[in-house]
Short mmCIF file of C-alpha atoms in Angstrom, two decimals:
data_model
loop_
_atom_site.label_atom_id
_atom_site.label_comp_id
_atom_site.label_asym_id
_atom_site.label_seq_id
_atom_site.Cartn_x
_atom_site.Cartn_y
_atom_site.Cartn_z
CA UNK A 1 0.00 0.00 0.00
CA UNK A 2 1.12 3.72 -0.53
CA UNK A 3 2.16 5.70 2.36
CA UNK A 4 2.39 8.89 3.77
CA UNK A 5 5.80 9.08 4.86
CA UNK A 6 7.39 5.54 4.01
CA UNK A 7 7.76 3.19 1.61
CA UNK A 8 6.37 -0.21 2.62
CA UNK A 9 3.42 -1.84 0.43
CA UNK A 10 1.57 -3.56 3.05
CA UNK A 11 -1.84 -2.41 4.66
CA UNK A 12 -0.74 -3.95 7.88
CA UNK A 13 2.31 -1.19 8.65
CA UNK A 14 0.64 1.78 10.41
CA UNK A 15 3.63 3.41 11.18
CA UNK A 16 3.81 5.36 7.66
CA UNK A 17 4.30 9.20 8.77
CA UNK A 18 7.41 10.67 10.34
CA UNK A 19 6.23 11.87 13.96
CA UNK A 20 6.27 16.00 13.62
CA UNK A 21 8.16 17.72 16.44
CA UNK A 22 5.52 20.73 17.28
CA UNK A 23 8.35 23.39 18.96
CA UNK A 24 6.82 27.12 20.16
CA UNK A 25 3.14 25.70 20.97
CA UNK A 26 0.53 28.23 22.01
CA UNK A 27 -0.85 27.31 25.66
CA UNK A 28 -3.94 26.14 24.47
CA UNK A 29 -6.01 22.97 24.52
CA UNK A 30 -9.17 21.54 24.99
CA UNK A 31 -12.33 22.41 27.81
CA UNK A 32 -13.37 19.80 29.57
CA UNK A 33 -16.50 18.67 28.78
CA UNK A 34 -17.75 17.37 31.96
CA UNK A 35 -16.84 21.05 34.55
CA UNK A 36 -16.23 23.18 31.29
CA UNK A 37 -13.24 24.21 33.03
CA UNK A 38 -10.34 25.14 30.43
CA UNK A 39 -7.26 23.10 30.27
CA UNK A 40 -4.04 24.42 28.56
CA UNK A 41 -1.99 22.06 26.76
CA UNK A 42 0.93 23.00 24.53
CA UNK A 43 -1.39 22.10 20.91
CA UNK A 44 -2.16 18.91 22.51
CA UNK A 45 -5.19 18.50 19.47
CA UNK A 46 -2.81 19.60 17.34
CA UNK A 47 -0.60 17.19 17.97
CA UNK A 48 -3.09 14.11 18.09
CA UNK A 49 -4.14 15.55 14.18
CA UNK A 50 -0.41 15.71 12.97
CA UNK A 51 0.49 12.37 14.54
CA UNK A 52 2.25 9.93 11.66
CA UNK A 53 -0.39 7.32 13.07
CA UNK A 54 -3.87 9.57 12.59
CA UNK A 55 -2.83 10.96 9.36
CA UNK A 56 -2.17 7.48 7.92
CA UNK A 57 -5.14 6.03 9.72
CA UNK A 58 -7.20 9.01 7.40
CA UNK A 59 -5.08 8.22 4.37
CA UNK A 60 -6.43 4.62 4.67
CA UNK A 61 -10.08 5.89 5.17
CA UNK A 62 -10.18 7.95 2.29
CA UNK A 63 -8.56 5.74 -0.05
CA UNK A 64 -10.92 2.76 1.21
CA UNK A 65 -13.90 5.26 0.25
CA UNK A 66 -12.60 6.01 -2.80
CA UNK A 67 -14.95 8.26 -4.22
CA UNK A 68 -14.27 11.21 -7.03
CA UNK A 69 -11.83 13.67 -7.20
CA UNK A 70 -11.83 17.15 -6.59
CA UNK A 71 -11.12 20.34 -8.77
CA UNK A 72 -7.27 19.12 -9.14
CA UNK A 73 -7.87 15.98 -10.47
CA UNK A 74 -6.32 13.95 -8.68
CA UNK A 75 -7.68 10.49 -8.06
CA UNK A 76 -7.88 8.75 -5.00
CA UNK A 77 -5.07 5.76 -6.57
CA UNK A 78 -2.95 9.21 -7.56
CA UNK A 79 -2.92 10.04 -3.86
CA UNK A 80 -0.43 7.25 -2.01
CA UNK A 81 2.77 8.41 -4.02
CA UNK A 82 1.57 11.99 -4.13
CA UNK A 83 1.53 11.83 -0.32
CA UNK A 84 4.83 9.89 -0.14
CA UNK A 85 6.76 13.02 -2.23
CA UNK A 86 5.04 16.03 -0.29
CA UNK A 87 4.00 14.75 3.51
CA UNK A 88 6.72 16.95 4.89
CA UNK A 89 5.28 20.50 3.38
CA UNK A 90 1.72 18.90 4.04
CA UNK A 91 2.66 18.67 7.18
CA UNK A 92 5.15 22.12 7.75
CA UNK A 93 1.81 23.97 6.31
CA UNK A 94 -0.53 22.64 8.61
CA UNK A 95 1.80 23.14 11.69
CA UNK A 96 2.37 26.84 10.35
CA UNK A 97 -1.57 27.39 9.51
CA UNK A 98 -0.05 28.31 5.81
CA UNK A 99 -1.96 25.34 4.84
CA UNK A 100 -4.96 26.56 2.58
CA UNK A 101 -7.80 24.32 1.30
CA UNK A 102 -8.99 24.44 -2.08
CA UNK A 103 -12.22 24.91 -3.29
CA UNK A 104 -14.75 22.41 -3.05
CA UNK A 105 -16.08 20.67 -6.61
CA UNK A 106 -20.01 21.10 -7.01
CA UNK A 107 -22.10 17.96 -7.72
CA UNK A 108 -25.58 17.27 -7.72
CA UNK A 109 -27.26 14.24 -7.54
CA UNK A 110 -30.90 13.51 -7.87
CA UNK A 111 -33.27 13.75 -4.91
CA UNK A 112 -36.32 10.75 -4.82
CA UNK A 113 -38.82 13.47 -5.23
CA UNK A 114 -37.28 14.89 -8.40
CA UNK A 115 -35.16 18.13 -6.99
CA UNK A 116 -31.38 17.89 -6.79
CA UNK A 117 -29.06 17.37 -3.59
CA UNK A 118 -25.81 19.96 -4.12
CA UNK A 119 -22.43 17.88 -2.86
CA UNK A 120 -19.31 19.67 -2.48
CA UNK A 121 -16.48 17.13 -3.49
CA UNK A 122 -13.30 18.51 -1.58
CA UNK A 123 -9.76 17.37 -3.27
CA UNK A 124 -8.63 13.87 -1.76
CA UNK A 125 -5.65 15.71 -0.30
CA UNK A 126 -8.37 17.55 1.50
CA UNK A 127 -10.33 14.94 2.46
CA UNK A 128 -7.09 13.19 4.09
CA UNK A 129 -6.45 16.29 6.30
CA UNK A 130 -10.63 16.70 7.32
CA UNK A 131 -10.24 13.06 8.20
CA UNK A 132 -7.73 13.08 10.52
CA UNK A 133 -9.11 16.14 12.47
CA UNK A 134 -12.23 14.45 12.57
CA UNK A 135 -10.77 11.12 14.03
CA UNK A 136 -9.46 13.56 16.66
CA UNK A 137 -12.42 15.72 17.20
CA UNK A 138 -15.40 12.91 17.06
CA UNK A 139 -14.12 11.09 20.52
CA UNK A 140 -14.68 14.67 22.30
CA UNK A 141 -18.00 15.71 20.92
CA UNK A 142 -19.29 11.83 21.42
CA UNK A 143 -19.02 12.21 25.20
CA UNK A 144 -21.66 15.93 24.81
CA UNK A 145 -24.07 14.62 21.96
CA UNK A 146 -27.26 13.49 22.96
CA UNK A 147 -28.36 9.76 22.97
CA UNK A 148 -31.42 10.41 20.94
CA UNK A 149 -29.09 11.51 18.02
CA UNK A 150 -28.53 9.12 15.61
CA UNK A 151 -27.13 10.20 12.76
CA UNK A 152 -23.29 9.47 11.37
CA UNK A 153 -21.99 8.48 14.81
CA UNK A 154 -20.38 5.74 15.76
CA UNK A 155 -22.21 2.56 16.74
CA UNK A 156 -25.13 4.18 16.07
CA UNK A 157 -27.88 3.31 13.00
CA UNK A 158 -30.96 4.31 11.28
CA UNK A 159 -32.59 0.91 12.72
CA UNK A 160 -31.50 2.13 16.24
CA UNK A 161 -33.00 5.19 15.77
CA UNK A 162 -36.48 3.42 14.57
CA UNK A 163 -36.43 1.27 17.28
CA UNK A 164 -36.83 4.14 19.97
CA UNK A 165 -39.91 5.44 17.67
CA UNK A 166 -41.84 2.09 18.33
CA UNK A 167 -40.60 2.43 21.87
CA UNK A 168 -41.86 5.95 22.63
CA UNK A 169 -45.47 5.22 20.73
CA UNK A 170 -45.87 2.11 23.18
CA UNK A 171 -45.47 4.67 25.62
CA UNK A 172 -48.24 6.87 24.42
CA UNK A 173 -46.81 9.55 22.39
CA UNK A 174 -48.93 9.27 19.17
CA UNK A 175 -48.55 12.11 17.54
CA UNK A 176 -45.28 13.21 16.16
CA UNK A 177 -44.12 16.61 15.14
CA UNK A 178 -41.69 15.89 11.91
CA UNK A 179 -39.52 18.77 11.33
CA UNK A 180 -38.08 19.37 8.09
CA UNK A 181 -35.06 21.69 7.99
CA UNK A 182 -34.65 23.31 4.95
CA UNK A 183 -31.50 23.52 2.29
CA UNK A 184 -29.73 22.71 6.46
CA UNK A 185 -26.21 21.60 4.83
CA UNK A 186 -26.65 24.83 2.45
CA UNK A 187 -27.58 27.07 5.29
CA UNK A 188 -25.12 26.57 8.28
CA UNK A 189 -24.09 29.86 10.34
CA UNK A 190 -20.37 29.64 10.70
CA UNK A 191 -19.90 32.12 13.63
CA UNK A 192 -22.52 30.04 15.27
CA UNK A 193 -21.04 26.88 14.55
CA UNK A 194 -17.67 28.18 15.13
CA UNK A 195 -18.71 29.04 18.41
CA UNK A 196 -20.75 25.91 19.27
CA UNK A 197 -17.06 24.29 18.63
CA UNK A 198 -15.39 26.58 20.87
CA UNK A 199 -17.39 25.67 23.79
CA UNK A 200 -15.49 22.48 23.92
CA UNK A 201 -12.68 23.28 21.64
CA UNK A 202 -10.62 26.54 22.87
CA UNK A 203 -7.22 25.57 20.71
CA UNK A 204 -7.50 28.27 18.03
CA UNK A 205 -5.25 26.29 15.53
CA UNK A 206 -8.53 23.75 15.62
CA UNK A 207 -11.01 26.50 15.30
CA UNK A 208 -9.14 28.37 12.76
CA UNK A 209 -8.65 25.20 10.57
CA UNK A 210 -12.40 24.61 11.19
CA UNK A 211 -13.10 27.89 9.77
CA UNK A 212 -10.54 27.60 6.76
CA UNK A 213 -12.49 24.50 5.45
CA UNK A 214 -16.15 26.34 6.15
CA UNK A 215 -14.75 29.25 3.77
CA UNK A 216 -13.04 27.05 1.37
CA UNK A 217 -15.50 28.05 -1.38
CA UNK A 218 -16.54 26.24 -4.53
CA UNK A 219 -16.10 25.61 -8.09
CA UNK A 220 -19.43 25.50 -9.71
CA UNK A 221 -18.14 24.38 -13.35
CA UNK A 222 -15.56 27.34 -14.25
CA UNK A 223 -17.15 29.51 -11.78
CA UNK A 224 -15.77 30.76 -8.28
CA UNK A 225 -18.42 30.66 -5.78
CA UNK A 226 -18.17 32.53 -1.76
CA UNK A 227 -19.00 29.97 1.04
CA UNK A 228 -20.07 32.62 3.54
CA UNK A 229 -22.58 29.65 4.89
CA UNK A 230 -23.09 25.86 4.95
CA UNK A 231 -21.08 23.27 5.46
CA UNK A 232 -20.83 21.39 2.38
CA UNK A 233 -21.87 17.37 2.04
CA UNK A 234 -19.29 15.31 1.32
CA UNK A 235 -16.68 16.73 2.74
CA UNK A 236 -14.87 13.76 5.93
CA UNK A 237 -15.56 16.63 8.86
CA UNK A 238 -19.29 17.98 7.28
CA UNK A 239 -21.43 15.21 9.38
CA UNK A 240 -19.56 16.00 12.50
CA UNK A 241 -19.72 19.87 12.18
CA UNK A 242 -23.73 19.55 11.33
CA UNK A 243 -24.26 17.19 14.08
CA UNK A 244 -22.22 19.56 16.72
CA UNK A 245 -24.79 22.28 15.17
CA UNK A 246 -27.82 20.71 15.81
CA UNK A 247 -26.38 19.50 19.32
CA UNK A 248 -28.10 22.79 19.96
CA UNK A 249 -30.86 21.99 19.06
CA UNK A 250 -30.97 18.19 20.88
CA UNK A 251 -30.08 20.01 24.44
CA UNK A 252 -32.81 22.38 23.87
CA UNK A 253 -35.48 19.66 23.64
CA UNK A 254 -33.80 18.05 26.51
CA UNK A 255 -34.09 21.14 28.90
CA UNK A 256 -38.08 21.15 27.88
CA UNK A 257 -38.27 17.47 28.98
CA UNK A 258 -39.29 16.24 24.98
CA UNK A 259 -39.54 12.82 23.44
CA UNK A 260 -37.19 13.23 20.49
CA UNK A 261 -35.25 11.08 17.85
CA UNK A 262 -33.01 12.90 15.30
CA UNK A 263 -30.64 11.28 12.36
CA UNK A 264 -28.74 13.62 10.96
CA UNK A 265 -31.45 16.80 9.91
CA UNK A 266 -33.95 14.69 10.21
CA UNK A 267 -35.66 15.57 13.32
CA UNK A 268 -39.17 14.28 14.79
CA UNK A 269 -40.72 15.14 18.04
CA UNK A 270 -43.14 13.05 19.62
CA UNK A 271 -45.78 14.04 21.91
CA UNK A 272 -49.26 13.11 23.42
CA UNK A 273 -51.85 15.14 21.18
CA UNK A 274 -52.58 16.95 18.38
CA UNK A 275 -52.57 20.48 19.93
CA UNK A 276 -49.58 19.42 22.41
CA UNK A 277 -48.03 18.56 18.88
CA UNK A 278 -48.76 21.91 17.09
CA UNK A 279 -48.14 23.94 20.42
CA UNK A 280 -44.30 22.18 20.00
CA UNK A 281 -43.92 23.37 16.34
CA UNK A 282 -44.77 26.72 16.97
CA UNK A 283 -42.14 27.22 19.86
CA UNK A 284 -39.00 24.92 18.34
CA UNK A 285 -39.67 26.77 14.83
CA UNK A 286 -39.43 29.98 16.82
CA UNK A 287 -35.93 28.91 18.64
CA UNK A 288 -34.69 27.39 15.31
CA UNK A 289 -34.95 30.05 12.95
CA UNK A 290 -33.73 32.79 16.08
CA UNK A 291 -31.23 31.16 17.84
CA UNK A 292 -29.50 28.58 15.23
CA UNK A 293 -30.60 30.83 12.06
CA UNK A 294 -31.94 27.48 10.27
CA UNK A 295 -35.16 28.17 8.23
CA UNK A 296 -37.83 25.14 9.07
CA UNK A 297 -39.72 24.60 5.46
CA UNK A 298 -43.66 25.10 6.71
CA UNK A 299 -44.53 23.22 3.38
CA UNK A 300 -42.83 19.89 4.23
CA UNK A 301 -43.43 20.32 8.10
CA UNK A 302 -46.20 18.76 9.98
CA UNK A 303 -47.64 17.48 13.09
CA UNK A 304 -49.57 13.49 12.49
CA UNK A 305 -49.33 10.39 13.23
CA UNK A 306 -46.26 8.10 12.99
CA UNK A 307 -48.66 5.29 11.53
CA UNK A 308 -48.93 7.86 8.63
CA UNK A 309 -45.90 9.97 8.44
CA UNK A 310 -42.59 8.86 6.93
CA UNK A 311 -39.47 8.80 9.55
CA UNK A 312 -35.99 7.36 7.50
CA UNK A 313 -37.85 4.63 5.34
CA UNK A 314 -40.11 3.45 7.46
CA UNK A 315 -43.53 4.19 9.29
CA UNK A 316 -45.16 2.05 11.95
CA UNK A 317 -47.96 -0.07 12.28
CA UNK A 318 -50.22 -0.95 15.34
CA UNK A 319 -51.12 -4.22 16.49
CA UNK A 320 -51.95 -6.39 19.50
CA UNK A 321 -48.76 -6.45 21.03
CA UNK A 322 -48.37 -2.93 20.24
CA UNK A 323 -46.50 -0.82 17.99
CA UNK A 324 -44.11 -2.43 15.19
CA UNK A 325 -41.97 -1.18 12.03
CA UNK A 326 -42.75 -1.73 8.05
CA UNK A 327 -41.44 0.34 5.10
CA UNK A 328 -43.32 3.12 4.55
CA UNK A 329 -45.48 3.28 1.24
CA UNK A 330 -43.56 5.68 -0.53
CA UNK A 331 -40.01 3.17 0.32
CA UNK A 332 -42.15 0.54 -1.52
CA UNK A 333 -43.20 2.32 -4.33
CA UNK A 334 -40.24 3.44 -4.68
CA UNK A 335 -37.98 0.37 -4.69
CA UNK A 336 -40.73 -0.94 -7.15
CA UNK A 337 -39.88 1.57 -9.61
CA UNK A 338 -36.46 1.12 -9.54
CA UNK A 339 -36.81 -2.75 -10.07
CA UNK A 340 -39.17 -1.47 -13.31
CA UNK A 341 -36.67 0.34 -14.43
CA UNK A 342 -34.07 -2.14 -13.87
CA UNK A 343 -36.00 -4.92 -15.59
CA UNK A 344 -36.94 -2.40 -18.54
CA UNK A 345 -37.49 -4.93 -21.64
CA UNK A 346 -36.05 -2.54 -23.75
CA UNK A 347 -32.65 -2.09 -22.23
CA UNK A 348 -30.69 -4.32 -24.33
CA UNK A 349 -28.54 -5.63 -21.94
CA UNK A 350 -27.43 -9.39 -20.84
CA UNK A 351 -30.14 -10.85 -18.68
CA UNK A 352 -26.39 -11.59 -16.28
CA UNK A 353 -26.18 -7.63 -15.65
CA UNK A 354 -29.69 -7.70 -15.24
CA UNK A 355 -29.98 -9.88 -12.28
CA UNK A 356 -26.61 -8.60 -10.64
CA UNK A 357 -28.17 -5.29 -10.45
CA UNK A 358 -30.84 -6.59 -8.86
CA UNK A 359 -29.07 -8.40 -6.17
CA UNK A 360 -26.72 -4.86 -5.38
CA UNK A 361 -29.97 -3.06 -5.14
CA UNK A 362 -32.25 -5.06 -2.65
CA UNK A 363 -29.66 -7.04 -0.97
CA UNK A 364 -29.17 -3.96 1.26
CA UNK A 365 -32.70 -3.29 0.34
CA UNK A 366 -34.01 -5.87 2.66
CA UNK A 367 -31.40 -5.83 5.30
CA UNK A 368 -32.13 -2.23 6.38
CA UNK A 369 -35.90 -2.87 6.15
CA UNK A 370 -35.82 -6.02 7.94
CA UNK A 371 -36.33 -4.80 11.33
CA UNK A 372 -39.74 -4.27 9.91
CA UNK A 373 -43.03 -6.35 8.63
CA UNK A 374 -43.03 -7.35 5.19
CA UNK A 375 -43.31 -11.12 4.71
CA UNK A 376 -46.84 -10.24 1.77
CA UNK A 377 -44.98 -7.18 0.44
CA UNK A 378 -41.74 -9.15 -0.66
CA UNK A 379 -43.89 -12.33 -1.82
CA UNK A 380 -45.72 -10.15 -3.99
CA UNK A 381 -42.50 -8.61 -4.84
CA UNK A 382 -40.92 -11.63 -5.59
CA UNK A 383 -43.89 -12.88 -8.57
CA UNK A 384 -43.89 -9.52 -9.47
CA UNK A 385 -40.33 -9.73 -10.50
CA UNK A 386 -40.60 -13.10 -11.66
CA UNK A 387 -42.84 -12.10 -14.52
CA UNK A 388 -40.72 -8.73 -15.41
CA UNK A 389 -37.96 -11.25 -15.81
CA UNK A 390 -39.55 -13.58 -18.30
CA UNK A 391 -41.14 -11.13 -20.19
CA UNK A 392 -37.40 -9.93 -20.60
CA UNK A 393 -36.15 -13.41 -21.75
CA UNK A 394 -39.18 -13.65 -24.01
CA UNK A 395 -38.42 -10.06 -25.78
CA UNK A 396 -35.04 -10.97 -25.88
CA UNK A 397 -36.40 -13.63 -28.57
CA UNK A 398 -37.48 -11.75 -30.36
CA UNK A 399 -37.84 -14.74 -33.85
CA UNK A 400 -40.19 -18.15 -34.20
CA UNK A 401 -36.72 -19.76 -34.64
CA UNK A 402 -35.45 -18.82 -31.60
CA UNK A 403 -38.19 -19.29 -29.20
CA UNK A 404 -39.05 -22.72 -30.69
CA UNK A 405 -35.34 -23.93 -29.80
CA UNK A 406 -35.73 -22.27 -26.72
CA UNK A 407 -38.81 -23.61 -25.75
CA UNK A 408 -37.14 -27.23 -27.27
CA UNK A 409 -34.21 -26.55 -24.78
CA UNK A 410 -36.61 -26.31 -21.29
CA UNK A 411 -38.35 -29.48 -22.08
CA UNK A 412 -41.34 -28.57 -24.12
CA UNK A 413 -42.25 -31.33 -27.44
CA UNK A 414 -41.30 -29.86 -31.09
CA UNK A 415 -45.35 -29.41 -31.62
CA UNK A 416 -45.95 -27.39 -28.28
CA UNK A 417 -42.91 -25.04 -29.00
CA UNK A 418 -43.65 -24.43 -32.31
CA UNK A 419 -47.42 -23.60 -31.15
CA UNK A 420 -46.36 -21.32 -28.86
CA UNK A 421 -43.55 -19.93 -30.33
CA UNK A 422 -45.75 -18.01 -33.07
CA UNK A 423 -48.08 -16.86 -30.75
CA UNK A 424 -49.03 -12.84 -30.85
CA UNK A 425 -49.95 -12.21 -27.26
CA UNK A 426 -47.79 -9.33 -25.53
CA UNK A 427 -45.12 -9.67 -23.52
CA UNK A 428 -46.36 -8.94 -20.32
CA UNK A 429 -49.40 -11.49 -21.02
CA UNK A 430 -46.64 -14.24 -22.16
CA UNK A 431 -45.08 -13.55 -19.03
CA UNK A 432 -48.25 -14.72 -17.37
CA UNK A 433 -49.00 -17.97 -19.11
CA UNK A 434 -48.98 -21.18 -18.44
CA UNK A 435 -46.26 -22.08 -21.02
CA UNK A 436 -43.38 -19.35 -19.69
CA UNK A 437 -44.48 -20.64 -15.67
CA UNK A 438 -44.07 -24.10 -16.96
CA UNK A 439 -40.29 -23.66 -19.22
CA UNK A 440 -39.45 -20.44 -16.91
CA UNK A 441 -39.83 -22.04 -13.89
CA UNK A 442 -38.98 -20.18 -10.38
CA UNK A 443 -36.08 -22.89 -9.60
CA UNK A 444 -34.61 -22.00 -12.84
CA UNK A 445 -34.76 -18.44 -12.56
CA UNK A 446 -33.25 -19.09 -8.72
CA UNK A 447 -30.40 -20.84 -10.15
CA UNK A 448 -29.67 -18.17 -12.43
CA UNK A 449 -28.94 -16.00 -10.04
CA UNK A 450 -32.70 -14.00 -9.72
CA UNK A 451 -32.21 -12.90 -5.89
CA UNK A 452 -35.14 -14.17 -3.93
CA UNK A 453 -35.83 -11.64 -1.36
CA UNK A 454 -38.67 -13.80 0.77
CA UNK A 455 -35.61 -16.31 1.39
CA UNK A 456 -33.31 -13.36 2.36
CA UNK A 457 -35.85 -11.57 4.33
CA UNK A 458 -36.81 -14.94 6.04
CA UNK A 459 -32.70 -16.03 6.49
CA UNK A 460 -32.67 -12.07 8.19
CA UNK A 461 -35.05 -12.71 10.53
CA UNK A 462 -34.13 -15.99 11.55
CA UNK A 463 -30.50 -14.42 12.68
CA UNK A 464 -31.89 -11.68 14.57
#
């Protein structure tokens, strides 16, 4: 593997970067988060970040990531030797704060309900230095953040965070208040956040790094662009800086005694009524858009029930034995149009790439939903597929000669196939028949490779 500092090949050698000797330290350091009293260290943070062991631990994160480059070009494989030539005036730079980011590349990615989500794709050089102060920074802000936040922490999940949503409507909170934060990543106040840091953080070569990545900028094509707010997705520190943010917002719910859960932005209150609910929105939207600046989008905002309302996938259901997860309607629809389009019959591709696709998509598909009910959905699924996959096999032949030896092939006599074989019913109606269930069978789809998401769903469940 490519280091920092040295030249060994192998993953298993940590010790890549030449330990920096930090002379003339500021007395500064780091508060204590448990009396807030200050405690100076000579750059002890500064230190950690600069140590030959952090930096390499980043350099393996990023490259493991990989991920696209940034405005310079330079890929993440570029990165090992690039590192190897220049660590020691990476590392001077930093030490002297002459060490300047570069602009952030602009991206956008399609949103499920047809807008676009704006990434900022910082260089991988970049990314390596954001990554090591977060590896130093996350194990001080873990010990202040709330336990009902959720989002990109350690040991922590979107199931978790689900999980204490059943719990909390078992306990009779049955109406939720589902906050929706609007353009959030876009919109982040970087005095505020600077100063949300420094109530834990007082080393100014931390905060002023902090602030050097904030103000980076971006390249939107050829164009220079000011970032005088947000803190950009994508970037290795972004989650940490949005979740230290909205920290503000978790101990505020926690001083009013609230039921909460929040993952990432996406925050949802749960209370006892209706008018409890809207009496809630009301005051938080009040502290939100005065005291962290955030904008709350009214449109997208609303107070209902949690057996209705969307929270990260999934909404709940109510039964005997109480409360209990299932993907939401939208998830399903959703992950059924994808499948469509994967299975188009017009795609012209091998039926091989076909069913690999499928398999990357709802192998994951079904292991984060399987917390929840499903068993009908996914058998319904599963036939449902079935018959988008033969109607692609039977397009994909598309002359009499063709089927017939087809047909031949999977067992039928020369008189049935060459019945069938000039038949003019659609595709979709082929699909259906007796013929294509008989030839097509499920076992022979199975041992194609046709994922069979009951089975998975079912070999989940069994392991939980």
């Amino acid at each position: 593997m490519e280091t920092i500092r040295q030249s060994q090949k192998t993953e298993n050698k940590a010790d890549y970067l030449r330990r920096v000797t930090l002379e003339g330290s500021e007395q500064t350091g780091a508060r204590s988060v448990v009396s807030g009293e200050k405690r100076t260290q000579n750059g002890l943070l500064r230190e950690k970040v600069l140590d030959r062991n952090n930096l390499n631990r980043a350099f393996v994160h990023v490259k493991r990531n990989k991920g696209a480059g940034g405005i310079d070009g330079m890929s993440v494989e570029e990165l090992g030797p690039y590192l190897k030539e220049n660590n020691v005036k990476l590392i001077e730079a930093l030490r002297t704060e002459s060490y300047e980011p570069q602009p952030v590349k602009r991206v956008e990615i399609p949103k499920p309900d047809g807008s676009k989500r704006q990434l900022g794709i910082p260089t991988v050089v970049d990314r390596v230095v954001q990554q090591a102060l977060q590896q130093q920074l996350s194990p001080i802000f873990e010990k202040v953040f709330s336990d009902n936040s959720y989002g990109f922490r350690p040991h922590r999940s979107a199931q978790s965070a689900v999980k204490k949503v059943v719990a909390y409507y078992n306990q009779g909170y049955h109406y939720v208040v589902d906050l929706d934060l609007k353009s959030y990543f876009d919109n982040v106040n970087h005095d505020l956040l600077i100063k949300f840091v420094e109530n834990y953080i007082s080393e100014p070569w931390v905060l002023h790094l902090i602030r050097k990545f904030l103000t980076s900028g971006v390249m939107n094509g050829r164009f220079f662009e000011k970032s005088a707010k947000g803190t950009p997705q994508g970037g290795n520190i972004s989650p940490l800086l949005a979740n230290i943010y909205l920290n503000e917002l978790d101990k505020e719910l926690t001083r009013r005694g609230h039921k909460f859960v929040r993952y990432a932005d996406d925050c949802n209150i749960y209370v006892k009524s209706k008018r409890a609910g809207e009496r809630v929105l009301k005051s938080i939207t009040q502290f939100l858009e005065k005291e962290l600046k955030v904008e709350v989008n009214a449109e997208k905002t609303q107070v209902g029930s949690p057996l209705r309302l969307k929270f990260l996938g999934f909404s709940l259901g109510a039964g005997r034995k109480g409360a209990y997860l299932r993907p939401h309607q939208k998830s399903k629809q959703r992950v059924k149009q994808e499948l469509k389009r994967i299975t188009r019959r017009n795609r012209g591709v091998s039926l091989d790439k076909i069913l690999k696709e499928i398999k990357q998509k709802m192998q994951g598909w079904v292991q984060y939903y399987s917390i929840g009910k499903m068993s009908s959905f996914l058998r319904n699924l599963d036939a449902w597929l079935r018959s988008r996959i033969r109607q692609y096999i039977w397009k994909q032949r598309k002359n009499i000669g063709t089927r017939f030896k087809a047909l031949v092939k999977l067992g039928m006599s020369h008189k049935q196939a060459k019945t069938y074989a000039n038949t003019r019913k659609g595709y979709w109606r082929n699909a259906h028949s007796k013929t294509l269930l008989m030839t097509i069978t499920n076992k022979r789809l199975t041992q194609r490779g046709l994922l069979n998401m009951s089975q998975l769903y079912q070999s989940i469940q069994s392991k939980a």
